[in-house]
Amino acid sequence: MYQYEDVKIRKFRFEDIPLKIEWINNSANNEFLHYDLPLEYDRTVAWFERNKDRTDRFDAVIEYYGEPVGLCGLLNIDYKNSKAEDYMIVGNTSYKRKGIATKAGTLNALYCFEILKLNRLYAFIEVGNQSLGLNLKRGFNVEGYLRQSIKKGDIFVDRYVLGMSRRTLVIPREVHWEDD
């Protein structure tokens, strides 16, 4: 798998469930997430069992010097149309704003383009979510504005749709391949 010296992503495992629950239930992380909160252990175990072998999604853990610090992956992997939806969260709040998400995002894109051989990666970002800047830095472009795109509580919120293609990704020199 591609990795940096300090940041790598790896497939989500059963033993990662407690961290996912902790990170998603943390109010410092979940303002722009669309989960039925709070996440509970039994429901999250059932989610894991339903999804662990699916080929239309890839769920990963972000590690910083071997310590799990967040989640990322691909949803709605569409092999016919060669595209997938990107997602990411640095769940351990002490590791936010350290460049980890930028690197993990590049690794997630490399997985999409180089391992799965897909052509397009897209993401939805709610208006007001500061991760818009991160995603633009990662190489995404704003491709559209979706008014009242998704229901959040009792209101509908606007979102940007972002996209990038295989040909626009630049692989940084410090990324290398390491067999797992």
mmCIF file of N, CA, C and O in Angstrom, residues 3 19-20 26 37 40 43 50 68 73 99 104 115 124 154:
data_model
loop_
_atom_site.group_PDB
_atom_site.id
_atom_site.type_symbol
_atom_site.label_atom_id
_atom_site.label_comp_id
_atom_site.label_asym_id
_atom_site.label_seq_id
_atom_site.Cartn_x
_atom_site.Cartn_y
_atom_site.Cartn_z
ATOM 1 N N GLN A 3 2.206 4.797 1.191
ATOM 2 C CA GLN A 3 2.227 5.444 2.495
ATOM 3 C C GLN A 3 3.308 6.512 2.535
ATOM 4 O O GLN A 3 4.194 6.553 1.695
ATOM 5 N N LEU A 19 -12.811 2.698 18.601
ATOM 6 C CA LEU A 19 -12.295 4.009 18.195
ATOM 7 C C LEU A 19 -13.288 4.732 17.298
ATOM 8 O O LEU A 19 -13.510 5.931 17.447
ATOM 9 N N LYS A 20 -13.887 4.006 16.355
ATOM 10 C CA LYS A 20 -14.887 4.631 15.477
ATOM 11 C C LYS A 20 -16.017 5.213 16.323
ATOM 12 O O LYS A 20 -16.439 6.353 16.106
ATOM 13 N N ASN A 26 -17.965 11.983 19.307
ATOM 14 C CA ASN A 26 -17.355 13.198 19.832
ATOM 15 C C ASN A 26 -17.972 14.410 19.131
ATOM 16 O O ASN A 26 -17.863 14.565 17.916
ATOM 17 N N LEU A 37 -26.877 9.232 15.575
ATOM 18 C CA LEU A 37 -26.089 9.336 16.802
ATOM 19 C C LEU A 37 -26.946 9.119 18.036
ATOM 20 O O LEU A 37 -28.126 9.432 18.016
ATOM 21 N N GLU A 40 -23.624 3.165 18.678
ATOM 22 C CA GLU A 40 -23.622 2.197 19.768
ATOM 23 C C GLU A 40 -22.830 0.969 19.340
ATOM 24 O O GLU A 40 -22.766 0.642 18.150
ATOM 25 N N ARG A 43 -24.755 -1.913 17.299
ATOM 26 C CA ARG A 43 -25.102 -1.473 15.933
ATOM 27 C C ARG A 43 -23.856 -1.330 15.065
ATOM 28 O O ARG A 43 -23.892 -1.603 13.875
ATOM 29 N N ARG A 50 -21.892 -6.447 8.200
ATOM 30 C CA ARG A 50 -22.576 -6.250 6.910
ATOM 31 C C ARG A 50 -21.644 -5.734 5.818
ATOM 32 O O ARG A 50 -21.861 -5.999 4.639
ATOM 33 N N PRO A 68 -3.614 4.820 15.493
ATOM 34 C CA PRO A 68 -4.864 5.161 14.797
ATOM 35 C C PRO A 68 -5.354 6.545 15.211
ATOM 36 O O PRO A 68 -5.461 6.835 16.402
ATOM 37 N N GLY A 73 -12.001 6.562 3.512
ATOM 38 C CA GLY A 73 -12.382 5.466 2.641
ATOM 39 C C GLY A 73 -13.138 5.924 1.423
ATOM 40 O O GLY A 73 -13.185 7.121 1.094
ATOM 41 N N GLY A 99 -1.623 18.334 9.119
ATOM 42 C CA GLY A 99 -1.304 17.848 7.779
ATOM 43 C C GLY A 99 -1.603 16.382 7.563
ATOM 44 O O GLY A 99 -1.392 15.849 6.473
ATOM 45 N N ALA A 104 -3.412 11.615 4.319
ATOM 46 C CA ALA A 104 -4.336 10.471 4.268
ATOM 47 C C ALA A 104 -5.243 10.575 3.046
ATOM 48 O O ALA A 104 -5.546 9.572 2.397
ATOM 49 N N ILE A 115 -4.823 1.455 -7.185
ATOM 50 C CA ILE A 115 -5.137 0.074 -6.795
ATOM 51 C C ILE A 115 -6.440 -0.379 -7.454
ATOM 52 O O ILE A 115 -6.496 -1.428 -8.092
ATOM 53 N N PHE A 124 -18.887 15.195 -1.218
ATOM 54 C CA PHE A 124 -19.901 16.188 -0.888
ATOM 55 C C PHE A 124 -19.468 16.888 0.393
ATOM 56 O O PHE A 124 -19.155 16.228 1.379
ATOM 57 N N ASP A 154 -34.085 18.859 11.300
ATOM 58 C CA ASP A 154 -35.342 19.340 10.729
ATOM 59 C C ASP A 154 -35.155 20.271 9.543
ATOM 60 O O ASP A 154 -36.139 20.819 9.041
#
